[in-house]
Short mmCIF file of C-alpha atoms in Angstrom, two decimals:
data_model
loop_
_atom_site.label_atom_id
_atom_site.label_comp_id
_atom_site.label_asym_id
_atom_site.label_seq_id
_atom_site.Cartn_x
_atom_site.Cartn_y
_atom_site.Cartn_z
CA MET I 56 8.96 40.70 180.68
CA SER I 57 7.21 37.48 181.63
CA TYR I 58 7.33 36.16 185.18
CA SER I 59 5.67 32.87 184.26
CA LYS I 60 7.65 29.65 184.34
CA TYR I 61 5.70 28.47 181.30
CA SER I 62 7.12 29.13 177.84
CA ASP I 63 3.73 30.23 176.54
CA PRO I 64 0.03 30.14 177.57
CA GLU I 65 -0.64 27.02 175.51
CA VAL I 66 1.96 25.11 177.52
CA PHE I 67 0.23 26.22 180.73
CA ALA I 68 -3.16 25.10 179.40
CA ALA I 69 -1.66 21.72 178.51
CA ALA I 70 -0.27 21.43 182.04
CA LEU I 71 -3.73 22.14 183.46
CA LEU I 72 -5.22 19.48 181.22
CA GLN I 73 -2.63 16.98 182.43
CA ASP I 74 -2.93 17.87 186.14
CA TRP I 75 -6.72 18.11 186.26
CA GLY I 76 -7.74 15.76 183.45
CA ALA I 77 -8.77 13.05 185.88
CA THR I 78 -11.43 15.25 187.46
CA SER I 79 -15.10 14.54 186.98
CA GLY I 80 -18.35 16.43 186.60
CA GLU I 81 -18.41 20.04 185.51
CA SER I 82 -14.64 20.45 185.62
CA ALA I 83 -14.12 17.50 183.30
CA GLU I 84 -16.74 18.94 180.97
CA LEU I 85 -14.89 22.23 180.88
CA LEU I 86 -11.57 20.55 180.17
CA ALA I 87 -13.13 18.61 177.30
CA ASP I 88 -14.72 21.65 175.64
CA GLU I 89 -12.45 22.35 172.65
CA SER I 90 -14.63 25.22 171.44
CA LEU I 91 -13.40 27.54 174.19
CA SER I 92 -10.70 30.10 173.48
CA LEU I 93 -7.69 29.98 175.79
CA GLU I 94 -8.90 33.09 177.64
CA GLU I 95 -12.42 31.67 178.05
CA PHE I 96 -10.98 28.38 179.25
CA LEU I 97 -8.82 30.06 181.90
CA CYS I 98 -11.70 32.28 183.07
CA ARG I 99 -14.02 29.33 183.51
CA PHE I 100 -11.30 27.16 185.03
CA ALA I 101 -10.52 29.91 187.55
CA GLU I 102 -14.18 29.95 188.55
CA GLN I 103 -14.16 26.17 188.93
CA VAL I 104 -11.15 26.03 191.25
CA GLY I 105 -11.89 29.22 193.20
CA MET I 106 -9.23 31.56 191.82
CA ARG I 107 -9.17 34.95 190.13
CA SER I 108 -8.87 34.70 186.37
CA GLN I 109 -6.21 37.45 186.47
CA ASP I 110 -4.06 35.19 188.66
CA LEU I 111 -4.30 32.41 186.10
CA PHE I 112 -3.48 34.85 183.30
CA LEU I 113 -0.38 35.81 185.27
CA ILE I 114 0.65 32.17 185.72
CA ALA I 115 0.05 31.51 182.04
CA GLY I 116 2.14 34.49 181.00
CA MET I 117 -0.91 36.40 179.76
CA GLY I 118 -1.05 38.96 182.56
CA LYS I 119 -0.48 42.64 181.92
CA LEU I 120 3.01 42.85 183.33
CA ASP I 121 3.71 46.48 182.56
CA ASP I 122 6.61 48.23 184.26
CA VAL I 123 4.07 50.31 186.15
CA LEU I 124 1.28 48.92 188.32
CA PHE I 125 -1.54 51.44 188.21
CA PHE I 126 -2.44 51.23 191.86
CA ASN I 127 -2.22 53.96 194.46
CA GLU I 128 0.91 53.26 196.48
CA GLU I 129 -0.31 55.12 199.54
CA ALA I 130 -3.52 53.06 199.47
CA GLY I 131 -1.48 49.87 199.59
CA ARG I 132 0.10 50.98 202.85
CA GLU I 133 -3.39 51.34 204.36
CA LEU I 134 -4.37 47.71 203.72
CA PRO I 135 -2.99 46.19 206.96
CA ARG I 136 -5.01 48.71 208.96
CA LEU I 137 -8.10 47.81 206.96
CA VAL I 138 -7.61 44.09 207.59
CA ARG I 139 -7.18 44.69 211.34
CA ARG I 140 -10.53 46.48 211.41
CA VAL I 141 -12.37 43.89 209.33
CA LEU I 142 -11.12 40.97 211.44
CA ARG I 143 -13.08 42.43 214.37
CA LEU I 144 -16.36 42.50 212.43
CA SER I 145 -19.17 39.97 212.46
CA THR I 146 -20.03 38.13 209.25
CA SER I 147 -23.03 40.38 208.59
CA ASN I 148 -21.00 43.56 209.15
CA ARG I 149 -18.26 42.28 206.85
CA ARG I 150 -20.91 41.76 204.21
CA HIS I 151 -22.18 45.30 204.76
CA LEU I 152 -18.66 46.68 204.39
CA CYS I 153 -18.11 44.73 201.16
CA GLU I 154 -21.33 46.13 199.73
CA PHE I 155 -20.17 49.65 200.63
CA VAL I 156 -16.90 49.05 198.77
CA GLN I 157 -18.73 47.78 195.69
CA HIS I 158 -20.47 51.15 195.32
CA LEU I 159 -17.37 53.33 195.66
CA PRO I 160 -16.32 55.06 192.41
CA ARG I 161 -13.20 53.79 190.68
CA LEU I 162 -10.85 56.28 189.12
CA PRO I 163 -9.59 55.41 185.62
CA ARG I 164 -6.11 55.58 187.12
CA PRO I 165 -5.06 56.70 190.60
CA VAL I 166 -3.37 60.09 190.75
CA SER I 167 -0.17 58.46 191.97
CA PHE I 168 0.87 55.06 190.71
CA ARG I 169 3.35 52.51 191.91
CA LYS I 170 6.46 51.74 189.91
CA PRO I 171 8.29 48.55 190.98
CA ARG I 172 11.74 49.10 192.45
CA PRO I 173 14.76 47.39 190.91
CA TYR I 174 14.76 44.84 193.74
CA GLU I 175 11.16 43.94 192.90
CA ARG I 176 12.07 42.58 189.46
CA TYR I 177 12.01 38.83 189.80
CA PRO I 178 13.20 35.92 187.66
CA PRO I 179 10.61 33.54 186.15
CA GLY I 180 9.39 30.95 188.63
CA PHE I 181 6.61 30.02 191.02
CA GLY I 182 7.90 32.28 193.81
CA SER I 183 7.81 35.35 191.59
CA LEU I 184 4.28 34.44 190.51
CA LEU I 185 3.10 34.31 194.13
CA VAL I 186 4.61 37.71 194.90
CA ARG I 187 3.23 39.15 191.66
CA MET I 188 -0.22 37.93 192.71
CA LEU I 189 0.22 39.97 195.88
CA ALA I 190 1.16 42.95 193.71
CA LEU I 191 -2.08 42.51 191.77
CA ARG I 192 -3.78 43.28 195.09
CA ASN I 193 -1.64 46.40 195.68
CA LEU I 194 0.36 44.59 198.35
CA GLY I 195 4.04 45.41 198.58
CA TRP I 196 6.47 43.41 200.71
CA SER I 197 5.76 45.16 204.00
CA SER I 198 1.98 45.35 203.63
CA ALA I 199 1.86 41.75 202.39
CA ALA I 200 3.85 40.49 205.39
CA GLN I 201 1.51 42.28 207.82
CA VAL I 202 -1.67 41.17 206.06
CA MET I 203 -0.46 37.57 205.82
CA TYR I 204 0.20 37.45 209.57
CA LEU I 205 -3.19 38.97 210.38
CA MET I 206 -5.11 36.60 208.11
CA SER I 207 -3.23 33.35 208.65
CA GLY I 208 -0.85 33.71 211.59
CA VAL I 209 2.08 33.04 209.24
CA ARG I 210 4.85 35.43 210.26
CA LEU I 211 7.26 36.52 207.53
CA SER I 212 9.48 39.56 207.30
CA PRO I 213 9.13 41.86 204.29
CA SER I 214 12.54 40.67 203.08
CA ALA I 215 11.29 37.06 203.24
CA ILE I 216 8.45 38.02 200.88
CA GLY I 217 11.09 39.40 198.54
CA ALA I 218 13.14 36.22 198.87
CA VAL I 219 10.11 34.22 197.72
CA GLY I 220 9.89 36.44 194.66
CA ARG I 221 13.58 35.98 193.90
CA GLY I 222 13.30 32.22 194.31
CA THR I 223 15.76 32.08 197.22
CA ARG I 224 13.15 31.19 199.86
CA LYS I 225 11.74 27.66 199.80
CA ILE I 226 7.96 27.42 199.45
CA ASP I 227 7.10 25.25 202.43
CA VAL I 228 3.83 24.18 204.05
CA GLU I 229 3.42 27.20 206.30
CA LEU I 230 4.31 29.73 203.65
CA LEU I 231 1.92 28.31 201.06
CA HIS I 232 -0.96 28.44 203.55
CA GLY I 233 -0.14 32.07 204.23
CA PHE I 234 -0.25 32.95 200.56
CA ALA I 235 -3.45 30.97 200.07
CA ALA I 236 -5.21 32.94 202.82
CA VAL I 237 -4.27 36.33 201.38
CA LEU I 238 -4.88 35.39 197.75
CA GLY I 239 -8.17 33.64 198.47
CA ALA I 240 -6.97 30.60 196.53
CA PRO I 241 -7.30 26.94 197.56
CA VAL I 242 -4.09 25.44 198.93
CA ALA I 243 -4.43 22.38 196.69
CA VAL I 244 -4.49 24.56 193.59
CA LEU I 245 -1.49 26.65 194.61
CA LYS I 246 0.30 23.42 195.51
CA SER I 247 -0.25 22.04 192.02
CA PHE I 248 1.12 25.24 190.44
CA THR I 249 4.11 25.63 192.74
CA GLY I 250 5.14 22.00 193.03
CA ALA I 251 5.42 22.38 196.81
CA GLN I 252 5.89 19.11 198.63
CA GLN I 253 4.20 17.75 201.77
CA VAL I 254 1.50 20.41 201.80
CA THR I 255 -1.65 19.61 203.71
CA GLU I 256 -4.71 20.68 201.78
CA SER I 257 -6.66 22.14 204.68
CA ASP I 258 -8.16 25.50 203.77
CA TRP I 259 -9.18 26.56 207.26
CA CYS I 260 -7.40 29.94 206.98
CA LEU I 261 -8.94 30.55 203.59
CA LYS I 262 -12.46 29.61 204.69
CA LYS I 263 -12.22 31.71 207.84
CA ASN I 264 -11.23 34.88 205.98
CA ALA I 265 -12.41 34.31 202.42
CA ASP I 266 -14.47 37.49 202.59
CA ILE I 267 -11.38 39.50 203.56
CA ALA I 268 -9.43 38.03 200.64
CA ALA I 269 -12.31 39.07 198.37
CA LEU I 270 -12.30 42.55 199.93
CA LEU I 271 -8.58 42.95 199.27
CA TRP I 272 -9.27 42.27 195.63
CA ASP I 273 -12.18 44.69 195.51
CA VAL I 274 -10.26 47.60 197.05
CA ARG I 275 -7.13 47.26 194.93
CA ASN I 276 -8.09 50.18 192.66
CA LEU I 277 -9.15 52.56 195.42
CA THR I 278 -7.25 55.64 196.55
CA ALA I 279 -5.77 56.03 200.03
CA LYS I 280 -8.58 58.40 200.97
CA GLN I 281 -11.18 55.84 199.94
CA ILE I 282 -9.43 53.09 201.93
CA GLN I 283 -9.47 55.40 204.93
CA GLU I 284 -13.23 55.85 204.45
CA VAL I 285 -13.66 52.07 204.44
CA CYS I 286 -11.54 51.81 207.60
CA GLN I 287 -13.69 54.46 209.27
CA LEU I 288 -16.88 52.60 208.41
CA ALA I 289 -15.37 49.35 209.71
CA GLU I 290 -14.50 51.08 213.01
CA GLU I 291 -18.06 52.43 213.28
CA LEU I 292 -19.46 48.96 212.69
CA VAL I 293 -17.19 47.55 215.40
CA GLN I 294 -18.44 50.18 217.82
CA GLY I 295 -22.01 49.27 216.86
#
């Protein structure tokens, strides 16, 4: 099942060309390079605009949208606690923690995996794409709501996250900034994909916690025990 609002990846690429065709410099060069495959184009475009290529694949309808997300469900529940710890760290200690995470072994597949519940099956649309991007980071509704508040100050209930996925919650200014902070994606780019109106393009939340957004991506394949180890190291760094 595709959660993308685009009929196929080529349509999405055409929309990118239309929306960003007036850009200049390296981005314009990329858009004009007809030798790139669609996957290469999206990878390089993601790098240009500061997004994860997997997020763009999802938007384009190229993401691996299996019925099972091979992430450790228990680990996902540990993520708010991890974010609380990291927010107390200095920039240098955050960097140290990120380096520690980079060297942790990744299991081919966690022992326990997460299978979406019936209520987590969303219709195609921009809201479902945003919530699916959270799922790519092993963030369910409850963990996502907590992490979003910690990183951006945007307070949503878990059910409100679900309403975004179902398309029954309007994507307003505050909400889009909350998603941008957690996803580590520029507000202007998410705005162009979602069609949200009257969105200021300030990325202060994103810039303040960009390293935490990157960390959330890096720990998505870890087990709960490994996340707990990262939390313990973060606490030790706080204590100095």
